[in-house]
Coordinates of C-alpha atoms and ligand atoms in Angstrom, one line a residue:
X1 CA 150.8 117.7 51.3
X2 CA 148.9 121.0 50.8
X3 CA 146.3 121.9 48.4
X4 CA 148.7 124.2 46.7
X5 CA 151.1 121.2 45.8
X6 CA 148.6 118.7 43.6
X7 CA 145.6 120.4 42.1
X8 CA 142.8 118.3 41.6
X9 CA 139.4 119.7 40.0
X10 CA 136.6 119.7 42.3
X11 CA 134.6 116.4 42.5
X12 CA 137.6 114.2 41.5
X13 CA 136.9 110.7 42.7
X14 CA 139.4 109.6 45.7
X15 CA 138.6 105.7 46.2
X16 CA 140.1 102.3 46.8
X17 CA 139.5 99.3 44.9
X18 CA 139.5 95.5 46.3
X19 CA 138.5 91.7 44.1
X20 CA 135.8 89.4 45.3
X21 CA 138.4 86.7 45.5
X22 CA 141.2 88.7 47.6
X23 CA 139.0 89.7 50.1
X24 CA 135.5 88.2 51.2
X25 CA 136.1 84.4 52.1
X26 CA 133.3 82.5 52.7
X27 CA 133.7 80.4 49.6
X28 CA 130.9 77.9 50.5
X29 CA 128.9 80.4 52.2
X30 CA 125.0 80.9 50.6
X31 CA 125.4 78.6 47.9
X32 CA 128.3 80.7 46.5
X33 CA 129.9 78.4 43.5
X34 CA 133.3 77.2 42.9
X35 CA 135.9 79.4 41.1
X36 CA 138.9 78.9 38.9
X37 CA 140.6 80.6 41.8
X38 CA 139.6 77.8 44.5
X39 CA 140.4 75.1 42.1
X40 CA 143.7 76.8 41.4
X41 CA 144.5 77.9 44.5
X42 CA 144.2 73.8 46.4
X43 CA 146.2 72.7 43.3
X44 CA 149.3 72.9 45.4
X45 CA 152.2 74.2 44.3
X46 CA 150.0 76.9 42.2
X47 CA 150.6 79.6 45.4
X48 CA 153.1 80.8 48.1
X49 CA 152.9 78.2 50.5
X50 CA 149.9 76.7 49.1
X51 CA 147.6 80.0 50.6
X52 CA 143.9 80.4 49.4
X53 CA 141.0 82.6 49.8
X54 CA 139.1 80.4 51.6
X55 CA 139.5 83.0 54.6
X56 CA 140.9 86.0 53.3
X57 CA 140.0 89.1 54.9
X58 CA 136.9 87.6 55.9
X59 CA 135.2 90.6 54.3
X60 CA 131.9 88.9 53.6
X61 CA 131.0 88.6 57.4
X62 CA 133.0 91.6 58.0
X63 CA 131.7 94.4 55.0
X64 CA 129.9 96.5 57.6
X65 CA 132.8 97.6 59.4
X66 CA 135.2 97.5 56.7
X67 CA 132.7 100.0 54.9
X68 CA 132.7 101.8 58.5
X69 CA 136.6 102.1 57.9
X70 CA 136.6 103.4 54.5
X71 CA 134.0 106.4 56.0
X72 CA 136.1 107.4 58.5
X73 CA 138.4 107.4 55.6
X74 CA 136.2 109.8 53.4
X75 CA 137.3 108.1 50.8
X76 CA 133.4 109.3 48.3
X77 CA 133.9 105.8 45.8
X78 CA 134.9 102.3 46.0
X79 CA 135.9 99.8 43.3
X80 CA 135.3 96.6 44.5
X81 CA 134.3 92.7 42.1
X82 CA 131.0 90.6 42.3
X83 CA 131.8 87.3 42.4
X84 CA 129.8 85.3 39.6
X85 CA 129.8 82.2 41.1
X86 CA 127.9 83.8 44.3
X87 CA 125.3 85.4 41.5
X88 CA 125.3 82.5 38.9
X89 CA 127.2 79.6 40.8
X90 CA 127.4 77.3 37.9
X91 CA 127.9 79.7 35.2
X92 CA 124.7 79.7 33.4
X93 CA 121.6 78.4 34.5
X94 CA 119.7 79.7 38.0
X95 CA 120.5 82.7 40.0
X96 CA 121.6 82.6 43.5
X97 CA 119.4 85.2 45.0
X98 CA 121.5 84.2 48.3
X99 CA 124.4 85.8 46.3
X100 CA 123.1 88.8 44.8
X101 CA 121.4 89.6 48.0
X102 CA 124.9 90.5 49.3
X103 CA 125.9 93.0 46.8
X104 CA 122.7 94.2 47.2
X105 CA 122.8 95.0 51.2
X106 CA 126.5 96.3 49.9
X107 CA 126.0 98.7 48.0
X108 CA 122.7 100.1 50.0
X109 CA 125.1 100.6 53.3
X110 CA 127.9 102.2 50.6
X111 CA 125.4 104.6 49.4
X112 CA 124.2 105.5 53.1
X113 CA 127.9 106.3 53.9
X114 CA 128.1 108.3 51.0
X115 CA 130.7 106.1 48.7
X116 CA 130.2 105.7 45.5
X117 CA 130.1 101.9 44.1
X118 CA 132.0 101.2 40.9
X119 CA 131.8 97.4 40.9
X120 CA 133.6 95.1 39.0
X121 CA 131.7 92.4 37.3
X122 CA 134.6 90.3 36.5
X123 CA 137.6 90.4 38.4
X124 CA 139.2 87.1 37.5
X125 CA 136.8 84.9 39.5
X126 CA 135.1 82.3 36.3
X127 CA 132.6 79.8 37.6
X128 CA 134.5 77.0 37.6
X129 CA 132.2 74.7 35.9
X130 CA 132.6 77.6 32.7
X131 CA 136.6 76.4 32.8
X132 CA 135.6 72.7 32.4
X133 CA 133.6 73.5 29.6
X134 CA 136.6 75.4 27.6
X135 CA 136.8 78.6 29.7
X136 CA 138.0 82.0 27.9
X137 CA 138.7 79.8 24.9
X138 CA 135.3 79.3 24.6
X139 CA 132.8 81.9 22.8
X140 CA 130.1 80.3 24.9
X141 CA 131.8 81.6 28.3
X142 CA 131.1 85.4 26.5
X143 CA 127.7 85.3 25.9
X144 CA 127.1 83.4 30.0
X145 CA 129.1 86.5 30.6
X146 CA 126.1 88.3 29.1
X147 CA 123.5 86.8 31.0
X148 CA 125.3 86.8 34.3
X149 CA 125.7 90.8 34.3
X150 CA 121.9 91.0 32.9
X151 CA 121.0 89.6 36.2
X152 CA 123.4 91.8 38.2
X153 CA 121.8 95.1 36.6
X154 CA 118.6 94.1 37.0
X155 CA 119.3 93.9 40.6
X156 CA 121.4 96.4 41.7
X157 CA 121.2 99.3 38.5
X158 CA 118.7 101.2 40.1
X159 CA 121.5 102.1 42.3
X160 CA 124.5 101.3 40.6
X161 CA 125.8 103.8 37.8
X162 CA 129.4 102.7 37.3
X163 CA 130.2 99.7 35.8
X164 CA 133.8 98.1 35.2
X165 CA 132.6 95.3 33.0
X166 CA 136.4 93.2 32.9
X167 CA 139.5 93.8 35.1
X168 CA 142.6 93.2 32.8
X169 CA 142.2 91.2 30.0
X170 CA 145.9 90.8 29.6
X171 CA 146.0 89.0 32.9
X172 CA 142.6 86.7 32.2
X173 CA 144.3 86.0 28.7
X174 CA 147.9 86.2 29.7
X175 CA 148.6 85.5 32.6
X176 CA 145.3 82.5 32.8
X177 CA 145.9 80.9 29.5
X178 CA 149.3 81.6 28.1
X179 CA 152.2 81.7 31.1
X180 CA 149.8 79.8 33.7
X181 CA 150.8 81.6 36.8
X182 CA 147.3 82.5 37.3
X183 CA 143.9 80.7 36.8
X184 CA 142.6 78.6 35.2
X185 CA 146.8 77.7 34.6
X186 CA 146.7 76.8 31.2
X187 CA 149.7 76.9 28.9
X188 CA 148.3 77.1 25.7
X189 CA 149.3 80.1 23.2
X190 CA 146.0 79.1 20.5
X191 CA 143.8 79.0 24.3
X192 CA 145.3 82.2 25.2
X193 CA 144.6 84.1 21.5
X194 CA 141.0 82.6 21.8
X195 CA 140.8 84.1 25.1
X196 CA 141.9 87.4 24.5
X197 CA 139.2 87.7 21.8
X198 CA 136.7 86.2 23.9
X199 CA 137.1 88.1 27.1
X200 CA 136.9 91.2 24.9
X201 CA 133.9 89.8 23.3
X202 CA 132.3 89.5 26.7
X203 CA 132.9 93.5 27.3
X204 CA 131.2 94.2 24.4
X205 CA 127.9 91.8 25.2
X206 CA 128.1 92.6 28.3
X207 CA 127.6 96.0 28.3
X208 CA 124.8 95.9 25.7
X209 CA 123.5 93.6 28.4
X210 CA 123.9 96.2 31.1
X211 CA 122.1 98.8 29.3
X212 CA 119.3 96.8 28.7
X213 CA 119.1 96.2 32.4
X214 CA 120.0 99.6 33.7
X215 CA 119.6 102.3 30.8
X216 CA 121.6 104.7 33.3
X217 CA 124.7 103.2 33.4
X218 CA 128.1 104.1 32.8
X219 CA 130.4 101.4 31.7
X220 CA 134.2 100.7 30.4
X221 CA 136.7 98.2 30.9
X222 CA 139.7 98.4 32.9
X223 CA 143.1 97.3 31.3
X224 CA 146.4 97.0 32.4
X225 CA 148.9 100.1 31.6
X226 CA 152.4 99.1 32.5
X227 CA 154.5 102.1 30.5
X228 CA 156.5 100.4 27.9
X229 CA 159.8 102.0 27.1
X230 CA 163.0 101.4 25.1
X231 CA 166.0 100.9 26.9
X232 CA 167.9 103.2 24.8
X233 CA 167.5 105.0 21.7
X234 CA 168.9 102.3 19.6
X235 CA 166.3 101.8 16.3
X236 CA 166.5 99.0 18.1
X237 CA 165.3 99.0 21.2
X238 CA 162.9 101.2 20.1
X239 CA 161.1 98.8 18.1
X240 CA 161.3 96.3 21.0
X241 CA 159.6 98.7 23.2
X242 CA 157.0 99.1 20.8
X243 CA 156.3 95.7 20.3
X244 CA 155.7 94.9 24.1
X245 CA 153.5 97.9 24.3
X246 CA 151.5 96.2 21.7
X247 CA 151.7 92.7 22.3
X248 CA 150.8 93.9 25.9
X249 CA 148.5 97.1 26.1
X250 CA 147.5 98.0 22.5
X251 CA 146.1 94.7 21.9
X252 CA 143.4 95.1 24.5
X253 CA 143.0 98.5 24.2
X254 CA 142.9 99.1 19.8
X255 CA 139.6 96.5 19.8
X256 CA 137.9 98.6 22.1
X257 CA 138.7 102.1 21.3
X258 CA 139.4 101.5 17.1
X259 CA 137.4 98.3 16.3
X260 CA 140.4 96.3 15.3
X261 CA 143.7 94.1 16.3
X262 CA 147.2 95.7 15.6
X263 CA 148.6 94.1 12.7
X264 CA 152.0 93.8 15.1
X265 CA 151.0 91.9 18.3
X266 CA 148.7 89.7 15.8
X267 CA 151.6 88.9 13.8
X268 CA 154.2 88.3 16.5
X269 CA 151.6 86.3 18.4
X270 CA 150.8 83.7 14.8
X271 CA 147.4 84.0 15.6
X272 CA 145.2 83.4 12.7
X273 CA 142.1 85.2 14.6
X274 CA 139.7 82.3 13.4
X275 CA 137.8 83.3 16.3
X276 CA 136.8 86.5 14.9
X277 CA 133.8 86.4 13.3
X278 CA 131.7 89.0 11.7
X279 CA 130.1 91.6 13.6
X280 CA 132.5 90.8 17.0
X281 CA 134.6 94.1 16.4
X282 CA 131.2 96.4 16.3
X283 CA 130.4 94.9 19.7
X284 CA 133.8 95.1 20.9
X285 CA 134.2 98.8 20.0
X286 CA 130.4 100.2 21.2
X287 CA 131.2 103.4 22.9
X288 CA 132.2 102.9 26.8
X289 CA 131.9 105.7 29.1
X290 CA 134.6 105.2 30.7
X291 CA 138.2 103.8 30.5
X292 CA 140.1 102.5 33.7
X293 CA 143.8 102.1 33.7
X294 CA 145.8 100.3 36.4
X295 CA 149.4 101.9 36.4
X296 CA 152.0 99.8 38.8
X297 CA 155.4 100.1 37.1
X298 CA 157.2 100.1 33.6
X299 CA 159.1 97.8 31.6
X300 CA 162.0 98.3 29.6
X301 CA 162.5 96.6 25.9
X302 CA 165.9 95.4 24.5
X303 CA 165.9 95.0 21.4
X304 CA 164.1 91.9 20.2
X305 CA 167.2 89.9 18.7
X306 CA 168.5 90.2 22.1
X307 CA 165.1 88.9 24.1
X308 CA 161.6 88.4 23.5
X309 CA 160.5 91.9 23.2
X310 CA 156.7 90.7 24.4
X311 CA 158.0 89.5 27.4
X312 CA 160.0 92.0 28.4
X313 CA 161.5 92.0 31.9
X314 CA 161.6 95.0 34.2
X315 CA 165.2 96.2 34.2
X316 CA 165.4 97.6 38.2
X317 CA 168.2 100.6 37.9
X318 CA 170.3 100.4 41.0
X319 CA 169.5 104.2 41.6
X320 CA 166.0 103.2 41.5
X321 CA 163.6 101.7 44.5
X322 CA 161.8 98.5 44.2
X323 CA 158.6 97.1 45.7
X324 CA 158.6 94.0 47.8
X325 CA 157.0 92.4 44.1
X326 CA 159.9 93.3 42.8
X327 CA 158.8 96.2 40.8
X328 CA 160.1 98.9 39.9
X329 CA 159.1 102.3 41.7
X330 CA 158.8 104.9 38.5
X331 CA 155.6 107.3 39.4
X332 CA 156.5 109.1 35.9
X333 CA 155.1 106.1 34.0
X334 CA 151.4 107.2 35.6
X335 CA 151.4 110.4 34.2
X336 CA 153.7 108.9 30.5
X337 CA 151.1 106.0 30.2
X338 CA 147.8 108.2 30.5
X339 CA 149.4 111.1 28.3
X340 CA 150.2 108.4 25.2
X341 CA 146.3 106.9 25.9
X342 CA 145.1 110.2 25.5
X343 CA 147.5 111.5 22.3
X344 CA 146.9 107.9 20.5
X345 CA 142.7 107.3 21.4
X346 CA 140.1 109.6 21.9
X347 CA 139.7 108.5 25.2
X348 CA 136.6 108.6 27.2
X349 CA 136.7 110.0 31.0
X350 CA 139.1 107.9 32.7
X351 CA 139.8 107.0 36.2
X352 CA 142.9 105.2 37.4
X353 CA 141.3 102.1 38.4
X354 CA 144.7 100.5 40.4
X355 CA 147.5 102.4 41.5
X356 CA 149.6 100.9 44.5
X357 CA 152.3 99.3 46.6
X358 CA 153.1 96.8 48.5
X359 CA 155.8 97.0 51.2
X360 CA 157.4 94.7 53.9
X361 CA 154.7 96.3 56.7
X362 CA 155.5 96.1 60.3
X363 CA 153.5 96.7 63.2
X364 CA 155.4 98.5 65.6
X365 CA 153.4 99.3 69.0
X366 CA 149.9 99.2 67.3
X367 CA 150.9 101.2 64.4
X368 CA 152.5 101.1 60.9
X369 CA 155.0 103.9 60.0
X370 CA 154.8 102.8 56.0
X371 CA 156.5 106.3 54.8
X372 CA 157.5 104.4 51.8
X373 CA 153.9 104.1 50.8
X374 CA 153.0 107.4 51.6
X375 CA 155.8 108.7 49.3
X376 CA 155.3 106.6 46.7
X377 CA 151.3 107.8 46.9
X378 CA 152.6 111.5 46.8
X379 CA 154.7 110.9 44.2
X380 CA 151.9 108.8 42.0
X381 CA 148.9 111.6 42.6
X382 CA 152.0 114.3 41.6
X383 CA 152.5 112.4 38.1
X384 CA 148.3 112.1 38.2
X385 CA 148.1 115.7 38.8
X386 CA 150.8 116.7 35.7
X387 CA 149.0 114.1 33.5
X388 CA 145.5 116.4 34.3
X389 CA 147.1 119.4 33.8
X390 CA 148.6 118.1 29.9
X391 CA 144.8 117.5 29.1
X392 CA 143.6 114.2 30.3
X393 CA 140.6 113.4 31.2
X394 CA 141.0 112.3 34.7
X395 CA 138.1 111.8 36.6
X396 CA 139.1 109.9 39.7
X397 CA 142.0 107.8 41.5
X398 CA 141.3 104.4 43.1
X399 CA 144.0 102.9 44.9
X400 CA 144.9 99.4 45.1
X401 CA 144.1 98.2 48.0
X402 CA 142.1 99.0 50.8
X403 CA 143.4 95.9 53.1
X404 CA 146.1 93.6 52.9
X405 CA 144.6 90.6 51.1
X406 CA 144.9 87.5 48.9
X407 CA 147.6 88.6 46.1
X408 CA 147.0 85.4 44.0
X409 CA 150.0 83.4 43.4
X410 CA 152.0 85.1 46.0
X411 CA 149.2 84.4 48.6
X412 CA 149.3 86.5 51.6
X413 CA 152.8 87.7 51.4
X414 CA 152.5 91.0 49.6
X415 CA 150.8 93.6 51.7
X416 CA 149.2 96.5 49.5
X417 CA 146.4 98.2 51.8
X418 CA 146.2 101.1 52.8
X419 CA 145.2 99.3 55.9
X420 CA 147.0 96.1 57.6
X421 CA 145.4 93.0 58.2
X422 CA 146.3 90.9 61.0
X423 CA 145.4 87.2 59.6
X424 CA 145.2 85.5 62.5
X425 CA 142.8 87.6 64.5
X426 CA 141.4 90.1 61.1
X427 CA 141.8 92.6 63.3
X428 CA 142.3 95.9 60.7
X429 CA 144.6 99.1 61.1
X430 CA 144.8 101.7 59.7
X431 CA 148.4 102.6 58.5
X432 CA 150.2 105.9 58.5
X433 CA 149.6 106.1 55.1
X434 CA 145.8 105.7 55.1
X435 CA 145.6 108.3 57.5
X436 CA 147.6 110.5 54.8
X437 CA 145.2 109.5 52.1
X438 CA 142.1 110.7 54.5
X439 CA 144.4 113.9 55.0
X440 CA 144.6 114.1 51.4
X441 CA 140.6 113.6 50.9
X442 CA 140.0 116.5 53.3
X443 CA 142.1 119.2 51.1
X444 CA 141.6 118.2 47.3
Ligands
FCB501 C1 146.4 93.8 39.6 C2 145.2 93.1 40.0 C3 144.8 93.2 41.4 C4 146.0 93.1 42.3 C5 147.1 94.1 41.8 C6 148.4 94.1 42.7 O1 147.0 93.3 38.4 O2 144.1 93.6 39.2 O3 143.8 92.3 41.7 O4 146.5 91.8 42.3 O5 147.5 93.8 40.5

C-alpha cells in the first residue's frame, strides 16, 4: 500500500486492542479475584474443549516484551481491559493495590515506548462474587461499577486520558444474560432487559466517577456495530432489517447519544423498563468524548414473518469469503455502519475500537504468510478511509488483536493477532500481516 492509496489525516491513531481475560493469565496471581469468566469457563461444556484463561498468552508475566513487540510495531496506541477483580477482587469493598500496581507499571512502560493507553475498564470480566449477588440484573452492580473505576482514576489518570468505560453492552446483556453463550450464562430475557439498562447505567456513573478522579479525561463507550441490512428491497425485509439494527445497535447506542430507548426494540423485546427510574437517562446520556465502534461483519434481515428479525443470521453469499468464525468478509459495512452513526447521531470523535480477522494460521518455516488478513486489513482501512472522506469523525483504528488469545466460547481455536502465539512454548511471531500494518504505520 502507498500513501497515495488510503489517505489518513495526520495524527490518526494506528493501535491494537486486547481483554484482560484473553490475554494475561495468572488468574490467582496477586490476590487477583474470581471472574464470571473462570467460573464460566471450568463449567464444562461452556467452551471449545473445555479451554480457559487460566494461561492465556501469559501476558501478565510477559507485558514487557509484548509491549517491546508492539514498538517495533510503531503501532502510537493500545486498547487493552483492566481486570476488576485484580483492582477490586470481590466487587466492592478493599482495593488490591497488588492489582492496580500492574496497570500501573503498564501503562508507565506504554508511555516510555511512546503508545498511547486507551484502557478498557470493563471488558466482560465481572467480579464473580457481583454475579452471585444478581449480576447486570442488579442496579447495585452499576453503582460498584462506579466505585471500582473511582479507584482506577485515582491511580492511573495522571497518566491515562482515554477511557473506554464498557466493551459491548449487547454482548454483556446479550450474549451474558439472554442466549447464555457467554458469562455469567444466564437465559433469562427480564435478566437480560435489566442488564442492558444496568450496564448502561454503569457508563453513565461511571464516567461521572472518572471525572471526579481524573478531571482530564476523555471517555465513551464502545458498542458493537455489526451493519444491519435488508435482504432485499421487499417493504418487507426492510422492516426486518430495521428491527435487528434496533433491537441490536440502536438500543445501546439511542440511551447514550439521545437520552432514551427506541420505542421498537422496547416493544419487540416486552420489556416493561421497570428498571428505569427517574434521572437514569440524564446519566446515561452525559456527553462522552468519544464513541468506539467495533465493525466485524454484517447481517442480513428477512422479513420478520419469515424469522426472528432480532436474531438475524448472517446469510454467507457463495461469491462472498468467510472467516474461520464463520463470518462474513464485507469491508463495505465499516465504512456503511460509521456513515449511518454519523447521519442518525451527532457523534463525538470516534475511533474504531475492533476491527479484525481470524484465519486458519499456519506456521510455515518460522513464518506466517496470512495474505488473507492482510487483504482483508487493506480492504477494511480502504472502507475507513471513504467513511473519513464522507465526513466522519475518525480519529483512530485499533485492530483486534494484537496476539492470538482466549476467544471465549471458542477457546483457543480462532486466531485473530496480528501476531501468532505458539501455546505451548508462548513463543510470539510476528505474521506477514503485522509486518504490513508496521509498513502501513511508517507511511500514513
Ligand atoms: C468482540 C470482543 C473481543 C473479541 C472479538 C473477536 O466482540 O469484544 O473481545 O472477542 O469480538
Amino acid at each position: 500500500m502507498t500513501r497515495s492509496s488510503l489517505s489518513f489525516p495526520s495524527g490518526f491513531l494506528w493501535g491494537t486492542a486486547t481483554a484482560a481475560y484473553q490475554i494475561e493469565g495468572a488468574v490467582s496471581v496477586d490476590g487477583r479475584g474470581e471472574s464470571i469468566w473462570d467460573r464460566f469457563a471450568h463449567t464444562p461444556g461452556k467452551t471449545r474443549n473445555g479451554e480457559t484463561g487460566d494461561m492465556a498468552c501469559d501476558h501478565y508475566r510477559r507485558w514487557r516484551d509484548d509491549i517491546a513487540m508492539m514498538r517495533d510495531l510503531g503501532v502510537n496506541a493500545y486498547r487493552f481491559s483492566i481486570a476488576w477483580p485484580r483492582v477490586v477482587p470481590n466487587g466492592t469493598g478493599a482495593t488490591n493495590q497488588a492489582g492496580l500496581g500492574f496497570y500501573d507499571r503498564l501503562v508507565d512502560t506504554l508511555l516510555e515506548a511512546g503508545i498511547t493507553p486507551f484502557p478498557t475498564l470493563y471488558h466482560w470480566d465481572l467480579p464473580q462474587s457481583l454475579e452471585d449477588a444478581g449480576g447486570w440484573a442488579n442496579r447495585q452492580t452499576a453503582y460498584a461499577f462506579a466505585s471500582y473505576v473511582a479507584n482506577v482514576g485515582e491511580r492511573l489518570g495522571d497518566r491515562v486520558h482515554d477511557w473506554w468505560t464498557i466493551n459491548e453492552p449487547w454482548c454483556v446483556a446479550e450474549l451474558g444474560y439472554r442466549t447464555g453463550t457467554h458469562a455469567p450464562g444466564r437465559t433469562d430475557p427480564a435478566a437480560a432487559a435489566a442488564a442492558t439498562h444496568h450496564v448502561l447505567l454503569a457508563h453513565g456513573l461511571g464516567m461521572s466517577a472518572m471525572r471526579a478522579a481524573a478531571p482530564q479525561c476523555r471517555l465513551g463507550i464502545a458498542v458493537n456495530a455489526d451493519d444491519h441490512i435488508s435482504r432485499s428491497a421487499h417493504p418487507g425485509d426492510i422492516a426486518a432489517a430495521e428491527l435487528a439494527h434496533a433491537v441490536n445497535t440502536r438500543l445501546y447506542l439511542d440511551p447514550v447519544l439521545r437520552g432514551e430507548y427506541p420505542t421498537s426494540a422496547v416493544a419487540h423485546r416486552r420489556w416493561n423498563q421497570a428498571e428505569v427510574r427517574p434521572g437514569d437517562m440524564e446519566i446515561i446520556s452525559a456527553p462522552m468524548d468519544h464513541l468506539g465502534v467495533n465493525y466485524y461483519t454484517r447481517r442480513i434481515s428477512h422479513d420478520p414473518k419469515v424469522v426472528d428479525a432480532a436474531r438475524p443470521q448472517p446469510i454467507v453469499q457463495p461469491d462472498l469469503p468467510q472467516t474461520t468464525m464463520g463470518w462474513e468478509i464485507y469491508a463495505d459495512g465499516l465504512r456503511d455502519v460509521l456513515v449511518r452513526f454519523n447521519n442518525d447521531y451527532d457523534l463525538p470523535p470516534t475511533y474504531i475500537t475492533e476491527s479484525g480477522v481470524a484465519f486458519a494460521d499456519e506456521v510455515v518455516d518460522g513464518a506466517i504468510h496470512d495474505e488473507d488478513r492482510r487483504r482483508y486489513l487493506e480492504d477494511h482501512f480502504a472502507a475507513a478511509a471513504e467513511a473519513l472522506a464522507a465526513g466522519v469523525p475518525l480519529r483512530g483504528y485499533f485492530i483486534w488483536t494484537l496476539l492470538d488469545n482466549f476467544e471465549w466460547q471458542h477457546g483457543y481455536g480462532q486466531r485473530f493477532g496480528l501476531v501468532y502465539t505458539d501455546y505451548a512454548s508462548q513463543r510470539r511471531i510476528i505474521k506477514d500481516s503485522g509486518h504490513w500494518f508496521a509498513d502501513v504505520i511508517n507511511l500514513t
